[in-house]
Each structure stands twice: as structure tokens, then as C-alpha cells.
PDB file of C-alpha atoms in Angstrom:
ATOM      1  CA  UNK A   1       0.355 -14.181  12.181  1.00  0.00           C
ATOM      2  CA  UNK A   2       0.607 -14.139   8.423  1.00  0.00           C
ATOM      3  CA  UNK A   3      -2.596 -13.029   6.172  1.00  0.00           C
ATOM      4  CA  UNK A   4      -2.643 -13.177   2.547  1.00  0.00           C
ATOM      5  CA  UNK A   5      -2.194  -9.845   0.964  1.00  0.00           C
ATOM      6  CA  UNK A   6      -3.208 -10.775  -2.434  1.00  0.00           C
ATOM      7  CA  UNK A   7      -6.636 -11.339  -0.404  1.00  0.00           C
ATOM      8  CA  UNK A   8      -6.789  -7.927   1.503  1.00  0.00           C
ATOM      9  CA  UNK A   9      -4.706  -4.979  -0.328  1.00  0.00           C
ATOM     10  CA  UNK A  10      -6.294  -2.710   2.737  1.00  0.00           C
ATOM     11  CA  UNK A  11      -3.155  -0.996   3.841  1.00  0.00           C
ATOM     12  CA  UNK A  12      -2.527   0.356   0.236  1.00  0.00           C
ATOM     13  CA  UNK A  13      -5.529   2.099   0.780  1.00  0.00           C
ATOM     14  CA  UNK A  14      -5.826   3.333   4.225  1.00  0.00           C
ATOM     15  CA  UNK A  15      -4.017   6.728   3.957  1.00  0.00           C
ATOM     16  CA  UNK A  16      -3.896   9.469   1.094  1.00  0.00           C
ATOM     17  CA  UNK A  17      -0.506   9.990   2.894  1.00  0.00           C
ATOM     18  CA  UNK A  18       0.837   6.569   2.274  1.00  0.00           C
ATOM     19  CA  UNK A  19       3.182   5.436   0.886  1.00  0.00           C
ATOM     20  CA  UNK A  20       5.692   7.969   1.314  1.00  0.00           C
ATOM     21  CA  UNK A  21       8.858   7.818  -0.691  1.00  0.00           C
ATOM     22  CA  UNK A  22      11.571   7.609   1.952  1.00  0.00           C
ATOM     23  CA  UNK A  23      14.810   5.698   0.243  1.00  0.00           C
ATOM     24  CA  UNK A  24      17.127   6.954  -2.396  1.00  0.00           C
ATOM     25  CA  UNK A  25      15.449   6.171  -6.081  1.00  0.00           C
ATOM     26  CA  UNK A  26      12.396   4.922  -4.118  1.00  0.00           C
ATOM     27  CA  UNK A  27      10.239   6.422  -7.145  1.00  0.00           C
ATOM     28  CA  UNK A  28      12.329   4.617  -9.699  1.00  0.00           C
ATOM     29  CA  UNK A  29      10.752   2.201 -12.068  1.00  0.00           C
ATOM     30  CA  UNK A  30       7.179   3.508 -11.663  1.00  0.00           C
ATOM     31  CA  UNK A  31       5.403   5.687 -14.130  1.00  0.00           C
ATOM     32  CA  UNK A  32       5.114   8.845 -13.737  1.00  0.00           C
ATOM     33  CA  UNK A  33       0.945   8.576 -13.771  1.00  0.00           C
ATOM     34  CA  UNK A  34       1.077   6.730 -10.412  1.00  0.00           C
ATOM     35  CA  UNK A  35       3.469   9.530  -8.546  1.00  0.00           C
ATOM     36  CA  UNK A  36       2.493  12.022  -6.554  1.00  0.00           C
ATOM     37  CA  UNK A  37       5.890  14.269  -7.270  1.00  0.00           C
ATOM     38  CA  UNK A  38       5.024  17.598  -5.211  1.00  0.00           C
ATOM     39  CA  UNK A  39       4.022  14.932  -2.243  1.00  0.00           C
ATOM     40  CA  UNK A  40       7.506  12.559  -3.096  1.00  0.00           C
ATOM     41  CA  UNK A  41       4.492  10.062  -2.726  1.00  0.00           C
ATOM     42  CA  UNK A  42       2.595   7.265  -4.827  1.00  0.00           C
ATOM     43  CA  UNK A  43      -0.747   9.129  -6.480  1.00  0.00           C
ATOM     44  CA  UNK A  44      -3.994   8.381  -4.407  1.00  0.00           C
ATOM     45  CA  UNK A  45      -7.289   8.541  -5.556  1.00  0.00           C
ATOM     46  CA  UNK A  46      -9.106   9.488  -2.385  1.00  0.00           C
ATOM     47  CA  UNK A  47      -7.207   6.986   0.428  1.00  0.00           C
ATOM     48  CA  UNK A  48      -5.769   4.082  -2.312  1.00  0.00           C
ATOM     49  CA  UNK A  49      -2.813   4.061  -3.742  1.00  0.00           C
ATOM     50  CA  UNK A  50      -3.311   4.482  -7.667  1.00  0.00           C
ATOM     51  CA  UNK A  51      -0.777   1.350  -7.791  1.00  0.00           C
ATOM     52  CA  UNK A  52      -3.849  -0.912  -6.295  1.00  0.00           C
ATOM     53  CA  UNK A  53      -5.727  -3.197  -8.351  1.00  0.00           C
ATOM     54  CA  UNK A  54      -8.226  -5.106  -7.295  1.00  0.00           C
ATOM     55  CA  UNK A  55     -11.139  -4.718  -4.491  1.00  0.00           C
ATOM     56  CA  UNK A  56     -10.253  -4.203  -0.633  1.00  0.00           C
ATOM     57  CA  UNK A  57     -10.542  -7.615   1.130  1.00  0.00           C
ATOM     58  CA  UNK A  58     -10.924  -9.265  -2.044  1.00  0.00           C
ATOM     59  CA  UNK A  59      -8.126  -9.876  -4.626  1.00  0.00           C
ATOM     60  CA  UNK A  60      -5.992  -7.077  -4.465  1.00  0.00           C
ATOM     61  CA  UNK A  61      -2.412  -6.110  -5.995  1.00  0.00           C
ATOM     62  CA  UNK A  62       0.204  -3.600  -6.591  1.00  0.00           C
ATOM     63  CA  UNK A  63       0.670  -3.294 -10.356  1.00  0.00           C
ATOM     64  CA  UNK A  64       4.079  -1.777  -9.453  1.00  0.00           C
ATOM     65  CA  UNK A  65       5.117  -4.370  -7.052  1.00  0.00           C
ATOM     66  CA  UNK A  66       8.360  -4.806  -8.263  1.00  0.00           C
ATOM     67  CA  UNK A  67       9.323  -1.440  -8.055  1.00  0.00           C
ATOM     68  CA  UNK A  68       7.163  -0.492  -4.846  1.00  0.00           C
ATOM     69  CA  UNK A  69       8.818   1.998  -2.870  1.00  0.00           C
ATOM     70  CA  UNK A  70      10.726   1.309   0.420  1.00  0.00           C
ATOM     71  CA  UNK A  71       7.945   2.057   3.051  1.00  0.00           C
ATOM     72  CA  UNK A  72       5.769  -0.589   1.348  1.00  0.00           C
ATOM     73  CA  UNK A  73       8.758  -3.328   1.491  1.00  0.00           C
ATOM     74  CA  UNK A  74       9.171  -3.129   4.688  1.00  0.00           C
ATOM     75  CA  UNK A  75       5.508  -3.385   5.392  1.00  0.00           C
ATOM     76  CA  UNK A  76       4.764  -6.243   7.462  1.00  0.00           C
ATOM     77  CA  UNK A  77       1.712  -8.591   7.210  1.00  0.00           C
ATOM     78  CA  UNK A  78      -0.064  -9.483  10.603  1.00  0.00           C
ATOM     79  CA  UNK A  79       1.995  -6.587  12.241  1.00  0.00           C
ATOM     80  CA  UNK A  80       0.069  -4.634  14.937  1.00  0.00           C
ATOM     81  CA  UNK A  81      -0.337  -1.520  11.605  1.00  0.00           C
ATOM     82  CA  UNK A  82      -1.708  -4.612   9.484  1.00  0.00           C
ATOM     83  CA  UNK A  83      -4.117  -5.767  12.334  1.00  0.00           C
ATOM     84  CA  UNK A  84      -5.196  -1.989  12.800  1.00  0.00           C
ATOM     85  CA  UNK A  85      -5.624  -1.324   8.653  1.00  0.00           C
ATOM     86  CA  UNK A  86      -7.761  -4.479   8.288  1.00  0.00           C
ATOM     87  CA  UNK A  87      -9.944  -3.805  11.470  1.00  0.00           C
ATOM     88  CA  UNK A  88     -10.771  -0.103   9.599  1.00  0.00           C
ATOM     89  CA  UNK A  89     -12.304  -1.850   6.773  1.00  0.00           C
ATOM     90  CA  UNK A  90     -14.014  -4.536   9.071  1.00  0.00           C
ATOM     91  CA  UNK A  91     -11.646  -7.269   7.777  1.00  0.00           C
ATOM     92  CA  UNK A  92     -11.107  -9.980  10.823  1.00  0.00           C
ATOM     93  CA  UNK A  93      -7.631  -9.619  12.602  1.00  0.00           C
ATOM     94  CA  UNK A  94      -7.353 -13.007  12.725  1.00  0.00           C
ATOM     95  CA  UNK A  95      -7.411 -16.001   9.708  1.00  0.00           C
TER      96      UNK A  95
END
């Protein structure tokens, strides 16, 4: 099941853990601002990601997307996580 993430941006704000930098140069390309560097983390504001822009289950997206770090590549939409992070902000599991 595929959901469009533009549409939803709820699993860059579900965790003030996440996303955890966890490859080599994972942090490179995005400003300094956005990084948590004591963490080796992306900067949240509460639970989201200070790389989200945009409103949870409306239109939503990573103004570093380019240079997002591993853990958020490899990310899958409609996985059982996705199903789980859209079901904590009421979003339907299903399109």
C-alpha cells in the first residue's frame, strides 16, 4: 500500500528521537540550524523534525529532502511503522 507523503509528513513528526543519524556523512548537506549535534540527530521542535514544512496530514515536506539522512531514506510508505505513525495522528491506514 502506497500513501502520498507529500499529503501526510506524520512520521517526521512522531518522535523527538527521530531521525537518528546512522550512516557515514548522514548530516552532510544540511544546515547546521536543523541538527541536533550533541543528539547526532535532526533538531525537533517538540516531536517534528525542524526539516518539516507543512501541516501533518495536509501538505507536508522535508526542506532538506535531498540531503535527508539515511534512516529517513529508507523509510517506507504504507510499511507496518507508516500504518502505526498515521493511526497516532488519526490519519486512515488505508487510501
Amino acid at each position: 500500500m502506497a500513501f502520498d507523503c507529500l499529503a501526510c509528513g506524520a512520521c517526521c513528526a512522531y518522535s523527538e528521537s527521530w531521525p537518528v543519524f546512522i550512516g557515514d556523512g548522514d548530516a552532510a548537506g544540511i544546515p547546521d540550524e536543523l541538527i541536533d549535534i550533541e543528539h547526532g540527530r535532526m533538531l525537533c521542535h517538540g516531536n517534528r523534525c525542524s526539516a518539516l514544512v507543512g501541516d501533518i496530514g495536509g501538505r507536508a515536506h522535508c526542506s532538506v529532502y535531498e540531503n535527508r539522512p539515511l534512516v529517513c531514506r529508507e523509510f517506507q510508505s504504507g510499511s507496518e511503522d507508516c500504518i502505526m505513525v498515521r493511526r497516532s495522528f488519526g490519519l486512515p491506514a488505508a487510501q
